[in-house]
Amino acid sequence: MGKSSNPTFAGDKEFEKIHLKEKFSYGLGDVACNVVYALTTSLLIYFYTNVVGISAAMIGTIMLFSRFFDGISDVLIGHLVDRTHSKHGKSRAWILWMMIPYGIAAILLFTVPPATPIVKGIYVFITYNFCTTVVYTALNLPYATLATLMTRDTDQRAVVNLFRTGMSALGNMVITAITFPLVTRLGDTQQAWIEVSILYAIVSIIMLFICFKNCHERVKEETKTKDGKNVPLWMGIKLCVTNKYFIMFFMLAVFLSFYEAVTGTCNAYYAQYILGNRDLLGALASFESIPQIVTVLVLSPFIAKFGKRNVALIGAIVAVIGTVSLFINPSALNLALFACVMRGIGKGCFRGVKYSMLADVIEYGAWKSGIRVQGLMVSATTAGQKFGSGMTSAIFGALMSLVGFAGTATINAAQSQMLIAIYIIGNIIAWGGIGVLLIFYKLDKIYPRIITEMKQREAAEAAKATANA
């Protein structure tokens, strides 16, 4: 199933060309968001267990419960975004409001006081939820929604989101690769982690301001009912759950977050305990992120020829093949790096189309109902991602505690085998689930007709309003 040509509407601001500066600025926004995302998925659990001495079981439990609160906040923030009407627009305003609290919240993650385990646990619960449940949600959801408001042209959306995906992967790779060396250079203490987080926070705030300043919202709002009232929350939820492609995309997002949580949580431990060198975390991150970035950079013509769904499906197959290869010898560095490369290609294929797929799903919902609830759909998707991530962290903590893991310098054979099983089987489940769901995704084929019919409907409504004036 190839991609049909995108309909064009001359002179329509919603379809005007987006310039390179704006695309790049939008990508910078996700680089900034990835500071907290990379830290919380790849390094924070390691920091809590190996630096400040909190048990893996306690951290897993905190993150599991936090993700439930996070899911609720996603839906509420998404609903607020849909109801936002400010001089800065709908999504851009939230980026402006949240960028400084975001930097502060990221630093607070690492200022765990020297206290009893219970006090440490309470501090982690409060600061982790302040950062991820409140501030990160109130920043990242509007940021993700912004892409759906920048254009209705599916080709331009794809390119905008390729910038987001490629730059996001680069930022994630850099954060993961340089954090341990920076921490080591600054003394390898908790204070070193705090100093690194301050540096990251300052850079992130600058990038978020550039994103706010240079990006524009062009798509007209359709977030009201026919009688002109704001869409109530219950109706927005109904519009989400009755959109079959949204349900598919929601599950795709859950599986992707499951994968990212498995690799993000396990990589630091895998490098230290299975490969025998903690500093190999940077190599694992680079060998996955660089192929992902390269894949994203060359993806555009393949999307045009084969369609978003087919590109993502091929990526899932490649990722499964790479992960299965680890069964040959899980402790072999060359196989671990090969698996990272294959997963990077797969992730690049899927993440390269993920956000433009979501924008298409939002348009499909607007076509079916006449109402666009982009904020709620984006928030519900991220709620699913966070639930998947939280469940993964909790399961990881429970399984590792089951075999007696306590964040020590060495581990025994049972702990080693458990870590390997989580790392390999978890990745196979994640990418296998993505592949199965994509088989049933057919929206690429009907999208051009959807846009044409929507523009015709809008023109008819405008003509009717003019006649009645």
C-alpha positions as a LaTeX table, in Angstrom:
\begin{tabular}{lrrr}
\hline
Residue & $x$ (\AA) & $y$ (\AA) & $z$ (\AA) \\
\hline
Met1 & 0.00 & 0.00 & 0.00 \\
Gly2 & 1.82 & 3.10 & $-1.21$ \\
Lys3 & 1.11 & 6.65 & $-0.17$ \\
Ser4 & $-1.44$ & 8.54 & $-2.24$ \\
Ser5 & $-0.62$ & 12.10 & $-3.29$ \\
Asn6 & $-1.50$ & 14.78 & $-0.76$ \\
Pro7 & $-4.29$ & 17.18 & $-1.83$ \\
Thr8 & $-3.20$ & 20.82 & $-2.17$ \\
Phe9 & $-5.19$ & 24.00 & $-1.60$ \\
Ala10 & $-3.55$ & 27.09 & $-3.13$ \\
Gly11 & $-3.55$ & 30.16 & $-0.89$ \\
Asp12 & $-4.72$ & 28.25 & 2.17 \\
Lys13 & $-2.62$ & 29.26 & 5.19 \\
Glu14 & $-3.15$ & 25.83 & 6.75 \\
Phe15 & $-1.21$ & 24.30 & 3.85 \\
Glu16 & 1.49 & 26.95 & 3.35 \\
Lys17 & 5.16 & 25.98 & 3.22 \\
Ile18 & 6.97 & 25.69 & 6.55 \\
His19 & 10.50 & 27.06 & 6.33 \\
Leu20 & 13.65 & 25.36 & 7.58 \\
Lys21 & 14.11 & 27.73 & 10.53 \\
Glu22 & 10.71 & 26.81 & 11.93 \\
Lys23 & 11.24 & 23.08 & 11.41 \\
Phe24 & 14.61 & 23.25 & 13.14 \\
Ser25 & 13.17 & 25.28 & 16.01 \\
Tyr26 & 10.41 & 22.74 & 16.49 \\
Gly27 & 13.02 & 19.98 & 16.64 \\
Leu28 & 14.93 & 21.91 & 19.32 \\
Gly29 & 11.83 & 21.72 & 21.50 \\
Asp30 & 12.01 & 17.94 & 21.65 \\
Val31 & 15.75 & 18.01 & 22.27 \\
Ala32 & 14.91 & 20.05 & 25.38 \\
Cys33 & 12.08 & 17.71 & 26.38 \\
Asn34 & 14.45 & 14.77 & 25.98 \\
Val35 & 16.63 & 16.01 & 28.83 \\
Val36 & 14.08 & 14.81 & 31.39 \\
Tyr37 & 12.92 & 11.92 & 29.19 \\
Ala38 & 16.44 & 10.56 & 28.71 \\
Leu39 & 17.32 & 11.04 & 32.35 \\
Thr40 & 14.18 & 9.37 & 33.68 \\
Thr41 & 14.20 & 6.44 & 31.24 \\
Ser42 & 17.94 & 5.77 & 31.02 \\
Leu43 & 19.73 & 7.08 & 34.10 \\
Leu44 & 17.44 & 8.06 & 36.96 \\
Ile45 & 16.80 & 4.54 & 38.28 \\
Tyr46 & 20.56 & 3.91 & 38.19 \\
Phe47 & 21.11 & 7.17 & 40.12 \\
Tyr48 & 18.52 & 6.26 & 42.74 \\
Thr49 & 19.80 & 2.70 & 43.29 \\
Asn50 & 23.57 & 3.05 & 42.83 \\
Val51 & 24.23 & 6.65 & 43.95 \\
Val52 & 21.74 & 7.47 & 46.72 \\
Gly53 & 21.10 & 3.87 & 47.77 \\
Ile54 & 17.35 & 3.43 & 47.34 \\
Ser55 & 16.15 & $-0.13$ & 46.69 \\
Ala56 & 15.05 & $-1.12$ & 43.19 \\
Ala57 & 11.75 & $-2.40$ & 44.60 \\
Met58 & 10.93 & 0.95 & 46.22 \\
Ile59 & 11.81 & 2.89 & 43.07 \\
Gly60 & 9.74 & 0.53 & 40.91 \\
Thr61 & 6.74 & 0.93 & 43.22 \\
Ile62 & 7.07 & 4.73 & 43.29 \\
Met63 & 7.25 & 4.91 & 39.50 \\
Leu64 & 4.29 & 2.57 & 39.03 \\
Phe65 & 2.00 & 4.62 & 41.27 \\
Ser66 & 3.36 & 7.84 & 39.81 \\
Arg67 & 2.43 & 6.73 & 36.31 \\
Phe68 & $-1.21$ & 6.36 & 37.32 \\
Phe69 & $-1.22$ & 9.95 & 38.56 \\
Asp70 & 0.68 & 10.90 & 35.42 \\
Gly71 & $-1.98$ & 9.34 & 33.22 \\
Ile72 & $-4.70$ & 11.35 & 34.95 \\
Ser73 & $-2.71$ & 14.56 & 34.59 \\
Asp74 & $-2.19$ & 13.83 & 30.89 \\
Val75 & $-5.93$ & 13.75 & 30.25 \\
Leu76 & $-6.56$ & 16.88 & 32.34 \\
Ile77 & $-3.73$ & 18.87 & 30.74 \\
Gly78 & $-4.82$ & 17.73 & 27.27 \\
His79 & $-8.34$ & 18.95 & 27.99 \\
Leu80 & $-6.95$ & 22.29 & 29.23 \\
Val81 & $-4.87$ & 22.66 & 26.07 \\
Asp82 & $-7.97$ & 22.16 & 23.92 \\
Arg83 & $-9.70$ & 24.94 & 25.91 \\
Thr84 & $-6.72$ & 27.34 & 25.81 \\
His85 & $-7.18$ & 30.56 & 23.80 \\
Ser86 & $-4.37$ & 33.04 & 24.40 \\
Lys87 & $-2.50$ & 35.73 & 22.52 \\
His88 & 0.30 & 33.19 & 22.08 \\
Gly89 & $-2.05$ & 30.55 & 20.65 \\
Lys90 & $-3.14$ & 27.21 & 22.03 \\
Ser91 & 0.10 & 25.21 & 22.40 \\
Arg92 & 2.84 & 27.85 & 22.22 \\
Ala93 & 1.57 & 29.54 & 25.38 \\
Trp94 & 2.15 & 26.43 & 27.46 \\
Ile95 & 5.74 & 26.14 & 26.21 \\
Leu96 & 6.37 & 29.71 & 27.37 \\
Trp97 & 4.71 & 29.16 & 30.75 \\
Met98 & 6.41 & 25.86 & 31.55 \\
Met99 & 10.00 & 26.19 & 30.36 \\
Ile100 & 11.46 & 27.64 & 33.60 \\
Pro101 & 9.52 & 25.32 & 35.97 \\
Tyr102 & 10.75 & 22.48 & 33.77 \\
Gly103 & 14.39 & 23.37 & 34.37 \\
Ile104 & 13.85 & 23.66 & 38.13 \\
Ala105 & 11.96 & 20.35 & 38.31 \\
Ala106 & 14.75 & 18.52 & 36.46 \\
Ile107 & 17.33 & 19.69 & 39.01 \\
Leu108 & 15.15 & 18.68 & 41.98 \\
Leu109 & 15.19 & 15.06 & 40.80 \\
Phe110 & 18.82 & 14.78 & 41.90 \\
Thr111 & 18.77 & 16.73 & 45.18 \\
Val112 & 17.76 & 13.69 & 47.26 \\
Pro113 & 18.62 & 14.45 & 50.92 \\
Pro114 & 20.91 & 12.20 & 53.00 \\
Ala115 & 18.20 & 10.64 & 55.17 \\
Thr116 & 16.45 & 7.41 & 56.06 \\
Pro117 & 15.13 & 5.20 & 53.23 \\
Ile118 & 11.54 & 6.29 & 53.99 \\
Val119 & 12.39 & 9.99 & 53.84 \\
Lys120 & 14.34 & 9.46 & 50.62 \\
Gly121 & 11.37 & 7.57 & 49.16 \\
Ile122 & 8.95 & 10.37 & 50.07 \\
Tyr123 & 11.27 & 12.98 & 48.53 \\
Val124 & 11.62 & 10.95 & 45.33 \\
Phe125 & 7.84 & 10.47 & 45.10 \\
Ile126 & 7.16 & 14.20 & 45.49 \\
Thr127 & 9.89 & 15.51 & 43.17 \\
Tyr128 & 9.42 & 12.78 & 40.56 \\
Asn129 & 5.71 & 13.55 & 40.35 \\
Phe130 & 6.27 & 17.30 & 40.34 \\
Cys131 & 8.67 & 16.88 & 37.43 \\
Thr132 & 6.95 & 14.22 & 35.32 \\
Thr133 & 3.28 & 14.32 & 36.38 \\
Val134 & 2.91 & 18.10 & 36.51 \\
Val135 & 5.63 & 20.08 & 34.74 \\
Tyr136 & 6.80 & 17.70 & 32.02 \\
Thr137 & 3.20 & 16.85 & 31.12 \\
Ala138 & 2.22 & 20.52 & 30.95 \\
Leu139 & 5.18 & 21.17 & 28.63 \\
Asn140 & 5.45 & 18.09 & 26.45 \\
Leu141 & 1.74 & 17.65 & 25.66 \\
Pro142 & 1.31 & 21.16 & 24.23 \\
Tyr143 & 4.63 & 20.74 & 22.41 \\
Ala144 & 3.41 & 17.51 & 20.78 \\
Thr145 & 0.07 & 19.15 & 19.97 \\
Leu146 & 1.85 & 22.08 & 18.30 \\
Ala147 & 2.82 & 19.95 & 15.28 \\
Thr148 & $-0.86$ & 19.25 & 14.54 \\
Leu149 & $-1.52$ & 23.02 & 14.55 \\
Met150 & 1.42 & 24.05 & 12.37 \\
Thr151 & 0.01 & 22.53 & 9.15 \\
Arg152 & $-2.66$ & 20.20 & 7.75 \\
Asp153 & $-0.44$ & 19.10 & 4.88 \\
Thr154 & 0.46 & 15.48 & 5.62 \\
Asp155 & 3.75 & 15.72 & 3.68 \\
Gln156 & 4.88 & 18.79 & 5.62 \\
Arg157 & 3.76 & 17.20 & 8.87 \\
Ala158 & 5.92 & 14.22 & 8.05 \\
Val159 & 8.95 & 16.45 & 7.45 \\
Val160 & 8.33 & 18.54 & 10.58 \\
Asn161 & 8.12 & 15.39 & 12.64 \\
Leu162 & 11.23 & 13.96 & 10.98 \\
Phe163 & 13.06 & 17.02 & 12.34 \\
Arg164 & 11.55 & 16.32 & 15.74 \\
Thr165 & 12.45 & 12.64 & 15.66 \\
Gly166 & 15.97 & 13.07 & 14.32 \\
Met167 & 16.92 & 15.89 & 16.66 \\
Ser168 & 15.24 & 14.14 & 19.59 \\
Ala169 & 17.28 & 11.01 & 18.95 \\
Leu170 & 20.45 & 13.10 & 18.72 \\
Gly171 & 19.65 & 14.81 & 22.01 \\
Asn172 & 18.85 & 11.51 & 23.69 \\
Met173 & 22.10 & 10.01 & 22.45 \\
Val174 & 24.16 & 12.97 & 23.65 \\
Ile175 & 22.54 & 13.02 & 27.10 \\
Thr176 & 22.98 & 9.26 & 27.54 \\
Ala177 & 26.53 & 9.23 & 26.17 \\
Ile178 & 28.02 & 12.21 & 28.03 \\
Thr179 & 26.28 & 12.06 & 31.42 \\
Phe180 & 28.48 & 9.37 & 32.99 \\
Pro181 & 31.74 & 10.94 & 31.71 \\
Leu182 & 30.61 & 14.38 & 32.94 \\
Val183 & 29.63 & 12.99 & 36.33 \\
Thr184 & 32.96 & 11.16 & 36.59 \\
Arg185 & 34.90 & 14.29 & 35.63 \\
Leu186 & 33.07 & 16.30 & 38.30 \\
Gly187 & 33.84 & 13.79 & 41.04 \\
Asp188 & 31.37 & 10.92 & 40.57 \\
Thr189 & 29.29 & 12.06 & 43.56 \\
Gln190 & 25.67 & 13.11 & 44.03 \\
Gln191 & 26.83 & 16.74 & 43.83 \\
Ala192 & 28.28 & 15.98 & 40.40 \\
Trp193 & 24.88 & 14.71 & 39.24 \\
Ile194 & 23.26 & 17.92 & 40.53 \\
Glu195 & 25.78 & 20.10 & 38.68 \\
Val196 & 25.20 & 18.20 & 35.43 \\
Ser197 & 21.42 & 18.58 & 35.83 \\
Ile198 & 21.83 & 22.36 & 36.28 \\
Leu199 & 23.80 & 22.53 & 33.02 \\
Tyr200 & 21.14 & 20.52 & 31.20 \\
Ala201 & 18.34 & 22.69 & 32.63 \\
Ile202 & 19.89 & 25.95 & 31.39 \\
Val203 & 20.44 & 24.60 & 27.87 \\
Ser204 & 16.90 & 23.19 & 27.78 \\
Ile205 & 15.28 & 26.50 & 28.73 \\
Ile206 & 17.14 & 28.29 & 25.93 \\
Met207 & 16.04 & 25.70 & 23.34 \\
Leu208 & 12.42 & 25.83 & 24.50 \\
Phe209 & 12.36 & 29.61 & 24.12 \\
Ile210 & 13.67 & 29.31 & 20.55 \\
Cys211 & 10.92 & 26.77 & 19.82 \\
Phe212 & 8.26 & 29.10 & 21.26 \\
Lys213 & 9.54 & 32.14 & 19.38 \\
Asn214 & 9.92 & 30.63 & 15.90 \\
Cys215 & 7.01 & 28.17 & 15.59 \\
His216 & 3.54 & 29.23 & 14.42 \\
Glu217 & 0.01 & 27.84 & 14.77 \\
Arg218 & $-1.86$ & 27.90 & 11.44 \\
Val219 & $-4.65$ & 25.32 & 11.74 \\
Lys220 & $-8.09$ & 26.71 & 12.57 \\
Glu221 & $-9.63$ & 25.56 & 15.82 \\
Glu222 & $-12.42$ & 22.99 & 15.70 \\
Thr223 & $-12.63$ & 22.28 & 19.42 \\
Lys224 & $-16.20$ & 23.43 & 19.96 \\
Thr225 & $-19.59$ & 21.78 & 19.49 \\
Lys226 & $-22.02$ & 22.94 & 16.83 \\
Asp227 & $-23.71$ & 25.30 & 19.31 \\
Gly228 & $-20.37$ & 27.03 & 19.93 \\
Lys229 & $-19.63$ & 25.56 & 23.36 \\
Asn230 & $-16.35$ & 24.03 & 24.43 \\
Val231 & $-16.28$ & 20.26 & 24.14 \\
Pro232 & $-16.86$ & 18.75 & 27.62 \\
Leu233 & $-14.34$ & 16.21 & 28.87 \\
Trp234 & $-16.77$ & 13.28 & 28.66 \\
Met235 & $-17.47$ & 14.04 & 24.99 \\
Gly236 & $-13.76$ & 14.36 & 24.22 \\
Ile237 & $-13.09$ & 10.97 & 25.80 \\
Lys238 & $-15.96$ & 9.46 & 23.78 \\
Leu239 & $-14.49$ & 10.90 & 20.57 \\
Cys240 & $-11.18$ & 9.23 & 21.43 \\
Val241 & $-12.48$ & 5.77 & 22.29 \\
Thr242 & $-14.79$ & 5.62 & 19.26 \\
Asn243 & $-11.92$ & 6.44 & 16.87 \\
Lys244 & $-10.60$ & 3.02 & 15.83 \\
Tyr245 & $-7.34$ & 4.40 & 14.51 \\
Phe246 & $-6.76$ & 6.27 & 17.75 \\
Ile247 & $-7.12$ & 3.01 & 19.69 \\
Met248 & $-4.54$ & 1.38 & 17.39 \\
Phe249 & $-2.17$ & 4.32 & 17.74 \\
Phe250 & $-2.65$ & 4.34 & 21.50 \\
Met251 & $-1.52$ & 0.71 & 21.70 \\
Leu252 & 1.41 & 1.40 & 19.35 \\
Ala253 & 2.53 & 4.14 & 21.73 \\
Val254 & 2.22 & 1.81 & 24.73 \\
Phe255 & 4.40 & $-0.83$ & 23.07 \\
Leu256 & 6.99 & 1.78 & 22.03 \\
Ser257 & 7.20 & 3.15 & 25.56 \\
Phe258 & 7.52 & $-0.41$ & 26.85 \\
Tyr259 & 10.49 & $-0.90$ & 24.53 \\
Glu260 & 12.09 & 2.42 & 25.48 \\
Ala261 & 11.63 & 1.70 & 29.18 \\
Val262 & 13.15 & $-1.78$ & 28.83 \\
Thr263 & 16.24 & $-0.56$ & 27.00 \\
Gly264 & 16.46 & 2.69 & 28.93 \\
Thr265 & 16.22 & 0.98 & 32.31 \\
Cys266 & 18.39 & $-2.00$ & 31.43 \\
Asn267 & 21.17 & $-0.40$ & 29.37 \\
Ala268 & 23.17 & 1.03 & 32.27 \\
Tyr269 & 22.90 & $-2.24$ & 34.20 \\
Tyr270 & 23.56 & $-4.30$ & 31.04 \\
Ala271 & 26.73 & $-2.33$ & 30.31 \\
Gln272 & 28.02 & $-2.64$ & 33.88 \\
Tyr273 & 27.02 & $-6.19$ & 34.77 \\
Ile274 & 26.72 & $-8.16$ & 31.50 \\
Leu275 & 29.29 & $-6.41$ & 29.29 \\
Gly276 & 31.54 & $-5.61$ & 32.25 \\
Asn277 & 32.05 & $-1.87$ & 31.77 \\
Arg278 & 29.66 & 0.90 & 32.84 \\
Asp279 & 31.21 & 3.33 & 30.35 \\
Leu280 & 29.94 & 1.13 & 27.48 \\
Leu281 & 26.53 & 2.72 & 28.08 \\
Gly282 & 27.64 & 5.52 & 25.76 \\
Ala283 & 28.52 & 3.01 & 23.03 \\
Leu284 & 25.17 & 1.23 & 23.39 \\
Ala285 & 23.35 & 4.55 & 23.16 \\
Ser286 & 25.39 & 5.75 & 20.18 \\
Phe287 & 25.10 & 2.50 & 18.22 \\
Glu288 & 21.32 & 2.76 & 18.54 \\
Ser289 & 20.89 & 6.51 & 18.18 \\
Ile290 & 23.19 & 7.13 & 15.19 \\
Pro291 & 21.43 & 4.54 & 12.95 \\
Gln292 & 18.13 & 5.97 & 14.15 \\
Ile293 & 19.17 & 9.49 & 13.16 \\
Val294 & 20.54 & 8.35 & 9.78 \\
Thr295 & 17.36 & 6.38 & 9.13 \\
Val296 & 15.21 & 9.41 & 9.93 \\
Leu297 & 17.31 & 11.62 & 7.62 \\
Val298 & 16.83 & 9.32 & 4.60 \\
Leu299 & 13.24 & 8.30 & 5.39 \\
Ser300 & 11.26 & 10.94 & 3.51 \\
Pro301 & 11.39 & 9.38 & $-0.01$ \\
Phe302 & 10.56 & 5.95 & 1.42 \\
Ile303 & 7.52 & 7.39 & 3.21 \\
Ala304 & 6.43 & 9.00 & $-0.06$ \\
Lys305 & 6.81 & 5.73 & $-1.97$ \\
Phe306 & 5.64 & 3.11 & 0.52 \\
Gly307 & 3.53 & 5.01 & 3.05 \\
Lys308 & 3.97 & 5.58 & 6.76 \\
Arg309 & 2.48 & 2.27 & 7.88 \\
Asn310 & 4.68 & 0.12 & 5.65 \\
Val311 & 7.85 & 1.97 & 6.65 \\
Ala312 & 7.02 & 1.48 & 10.34 \\
Leu313 & 6.20 & $-2.20$ & 9.81 \\
Ile314 & 9.56 & $-2.84$ & 8.13 \\
Gly315 & 11.23 & $-1.11$ & 11.06 \\
Ala316 & 9.50 & $-3.40$ & 13.57 \\
Ile317 & 10.67 & $-6.49$ & 11.69 \\
Val318 & 14.27 & $-5.22$ & 11.58 \\
Ala319 & 14.22 & $-4.49$ & 15.33 \\
Val320 & 12.96 & $-7.99$ & 16.15 \\
Ile321 & 15.68 & $-9.59$ & 14.03 \\
Gly322 & 18.38 & $-7.57$ & 15.79 \\
Thr323 & 17.10 & $-8.43$ & 19.26 \\
Val324 & 16.78 & $-12.15$ & 18.52 \\
Ser325 & 20.48 & $-12.22$ & 17.56 \\
Leu326 & 21.38 & $-11.65$ & 21.23 \\
Phe327 & 20.28 & $-15.19$ & 22.05 \\
Ile328 & 23.53 & $-16.36$ & 20.40 \\
Asn329 & 25.68 & $-14.79$ & 23.13 \\
Pro330 & 24.14 & $-12.08$ & 25.35 \\
Ser331 & 27.51 & $-11.00$ & 26.76 \\
Ala332 & 29.26 & $-10.53$ & 23.39 \\
Leu333 & 29.88 & $-6.83$ & 22.79 \\
Asn334 & 29.74 & $-7.17$ & 18.98 \\
Leu335 & 26.28 & $-8.78$ & 19.14 \\
Ala336 & 25.05 & $-6.21$ & 21.65 \\
Leu337 & 26.16 & $-3.41$ & 19.32 \\
Phe338 & 24.63 & $-5.18$ & 16.28 \\
Ala339 & 21.33 & $-5.45$ & 18.14 \\
Cys340 & 21.54 & $-1.74$ & 18.97 \\
Val341 & 22.11 & $-0.86$ & 15.30 \\
Met342 & 19.14 & $-2.96$ & 14.16 \\
Arg343 & 16.88 & $-1.53$ & 16.86 \\
Gly344 & 18.07 & 1.94 & 15.93 \\
Ile345 & 17.01 & 1.39 & 12.31 \\
Gly346 & 13.68 & 0.00 & 13.47 \\
Lys347 & 13.12 & 2.83 & 15.90 \\
Gly348 & 14.02 & 5.39 & 13.25 \\
Cys349 & 11.46 & 3.89 & 10.87 \\
Phe350 & 8.70 & 3.97 & 13.48 \\
Arg351 & 9.49 & 7.22 & 15.27 \\
Gly352 & 10.06 & 8.88 & 11.90 \\
Val353 & 6.37 & 8.46 & 11.10 \\
Lys354 & 4.87 & 8.20 & 14.59 \\
Tyr355 & 3.89 & 11.83 & 15.15 \\
Ser356 & 2.60 & 12.41 & 11.63 \\
Met357 & 0.53 & 9.23 & 12.05 \\
Leu358 & $-0.99$ & 10.76 & 15.19 \\
Ala359 & $-1.79$ & 13.96 & 13.29 \\
Asp360 & $-3.53$ & 11.84 & 10.63 \\
Val361 & $-5.48$ & 10.05 & 13.37 \\
Ile362 & $-6.61$ & 13.43 & 14.73 \\
Glu363 & $-7.77$ & 14.50 & 11.25 \\
Tyr364 & $-9.63$ & 11.19 & 10.89 \\
Gly365 & $-11.47$ & 11.93 & 14.13 \\
Ala366 & $-12.32$ & 15.47 & 12.99 \\
Trp367 & $-13.61$ & 14.04 & 9.68 \\
Lys368 & $-15.85$ & 11.55 & 11.48 \\
Ser369 & $-17.23$ & 13.91 & 14.14 \\
Gly370 & $-16.64$ & 17.47 & 12.96 \\
Ile371 & $-14.64$ & 18.17 & 16.15 \\
Arg372 & $-10.86$ & 18.15 & 16.55 \\
Val373 & $-9.70$ & 17.16 & 20.05 \\
Gln374 & $-5.98$ & 17.15 & 19.38 \\
Gly375 & $-4.97$ & 18.02 & 22.94 \\
Leu376 & $-6.95$ & 15.18 & 24.46 \\
Met377 & $-5.80$ & 12.65 & 21.86 \\
Val378 & $-2.16$ & 13.59 & 22.33 \\
Ser379 & $-2.58$ & 13.49 & 26.11 \\
Ala380 & $-4.34$ & 10.13 & 26.08 \\
Thr381 & $-1.53$ & 8.74 & 23.93 \\
Thr382 & 1.16 & 10.00 & 26.28 \\
Ala383 & $-0.85$ & 8.66 & 29.22 \\
Gly384 & $-0.64$ & 5.24 & 27.58 \\
Gln385 & 3.09 & 5.71 & 27.04 \\
Lys386 & 3.64 & 6.64 & 30.65 \\
Phe387 & 1.51 & 3.75 & 31.87 \\
Gly388 & 3.61 & 1.38 & 29.76 \\
Ser389 & 6.81 & 2.96 & 31.04 \\
Gly390 & 5.65 & 2.86 & 34.66 \\
Met391 & 4.57 & $-0.75$ & 34.42 \\
Thr392 & 7.93 & $-1.64$ & 32.91 \\
Ser393 & 9.85 & 0.13 & 35.69 \\
Ala394 & 7.74 & $-1.59$ & 38.33 \\
Ile395 & 8.13 & $-5.02$ & 36.73 \\
Phe396 & 11.88 & $-4.48$ & 36.36 \\
Gly397 & 12.20 & $-3.51$ & 40.01 \\
Ala398 & 10.06 & $-6.44$ & 41.17 \\
Leu399 & 11.89 & $-9.02$ & 39.03 \\
Met400 & 15.34 & $-7.80$ & 40.02 \\
Ser401 & 14.35 & $-7.69$ & 43.70 \\
Leu402 & 13.02 & $-11.24$ & 43.32 \\
Val403 & 16.57 & $-12.41$ & 42.63 \\
Gly404 & 18.06 & $-10.24$ & 45.37 \\
Phe405 & 19.50 & $-7.34$ & 43.34 \\
Ala406 & 20.59 & $-4.45$ & 45.60 \\
Gly407 & 22.70 & $-2.14$ & 43.37 \\
Thr408 & 26.04 & $-3.63$ & 44.41 \\
Ala409 & 29.30 & $-3.65$ & 42.45 \\
Thr410 & 28.79 & $-7.26$ & 41.31 \\
Ile411 & 25.81 & $-9.56$ & 40.75 \\
Asn412 & 25.35 & $-13.32$ & 40.90 \\
Ala413 & 24.37 & $-15.73$ & 38.10 \\
Ala414 & 20.62 & $-15.60$ & 38.83 \\
Gln415 & 20.60 & $-11.81$ & 38.75 \\
Ser416 & 22.61 & $-11.83$ & 35.53 \\
Gln417 & 20.19 & $-14.24$ & 33.84 \\
Met418 & 17.19 & $-12.20$ & 34.97 \\
Leu419 & 18.68 & $-9.01$ & 33.55 \\
Ile420 & 19.41 & $-10.72$ & 30.22 \\
Ala421 & 15.88 & $-12.16$ & 30.05 \\
Ile422 & 14.25 & $-8.80$ & 30.71 \\
Tyr423 & 16.46 & $-7.11$ & 28.12 \\
Ile424 & 15.94 & $-9.59$ & 25.28 \\
Ile425 & 12.41 & $-10.91$ & 25.79 \\
Gly426 & 11.07 & $-7.47$ & 26.70 \\
Asn427 & 12.33 & $-6.02$ & 23.41 \\
Ile428 & 10.87 & $-8.89$ & 21.38 \\
Ile429 & 7.44 & $-8.44$ & 23.00 \\
Ala430 & 7.51 & $-4.69$ & 22.35 \\
Trp431 & 8.49 & $-4.79$ & 18.68 \\
Gly432 & 6.36 & $-7.85$ & 17.98 \\
Gly433 & 3.33 & $-6.03$ & 19.36 \\
Ile434 & 4.07 & $-2.98$ & 17.21 \\
Gly435 & 4.36 & $-5.14$ & 14.08 \\
Val436 & 1.06 & $-6.95$ & 14.69 \\
Leu437 & $-0.85$ & $-3.69$ & 15.25 \\
Leu438 & 0.58 & $-2.09$ & 12.11 \\
Ile439 & $-0.77$ & $-4.94$ & 9.97 \\
Phe440 & $-4.29$ & $-3.65$ & 10.72 \\
Tyr441 & $-3.52$ & 0.07 & 10.22 \\
Lys442 & $-5.06$ & 1.28 & 6.92 \\
Leu443 & $-5.37$ & 5.05 & 7.35 \\
Asp444 & $-2.67$ & 5.99 & 4.82 \\
Lys445 & $-4.85$ & 4.82 & 1.97 \\
Ile446 & $-7.92$ & 6.95 & 2.78 \\
Tyr447 & $-6.24$ & 10.08 & 4.16 \\
Pro448 & $-6.26$ & 12.15 & 0.91 \\
Arg449 & $-10.03$ & 11.59 & 0.58 \\
Ile450 & $-10.54$ & 12.62 & 4.21 \\
Ile451 & $-8.76$ & 15.95 & 3.73 \\
Thr452 & $-10.57$ & 16.72 & 0.47 \\
Glu453 & $-13.98$ & 16.02 & 2.01 \\
Met454 & $-13.16$ & 18.09 & 5.10 \\
Lys455 & $-12.14$ & 21.12 & 3.02 \\
Gln456 & $-15.31$ & 20.78 & 0.94 \\
Arg457 & $-17.40$ & 20.62 & 4.13 \\
Glu458 & $-15.65$ & 23.66 & 5.58 \\
Ala459 & $-16.19$ & 25.61 & 2.34 \\
Ala460 & $-19.89$ & 24.71 & 2.36 \\
Glu461 & $-20.25$ & 25.79 & 6.00 \\
Ala462 & $-18.47$ & 29.08 & 5.27 \\
Ala463 & $-20.74$ & 29.74 & 2.28 \\
Lys464 & $-23.82$ & 29.00 & 4.40 \\
Ala465 & $-22.64$ & 31.34 & 7.14 \\
Thr466 & $-22.05$ & 34.11 & 4.57 \\
Ala467 & $-25.52$ & 33.61 & 3.07 \\
Asn468 & $-27.15$ & 33.84 & 6.50 \\
Ala469 & $-25.20$ & 36.93 & 7.51 \\
\hline
\end{tabular}
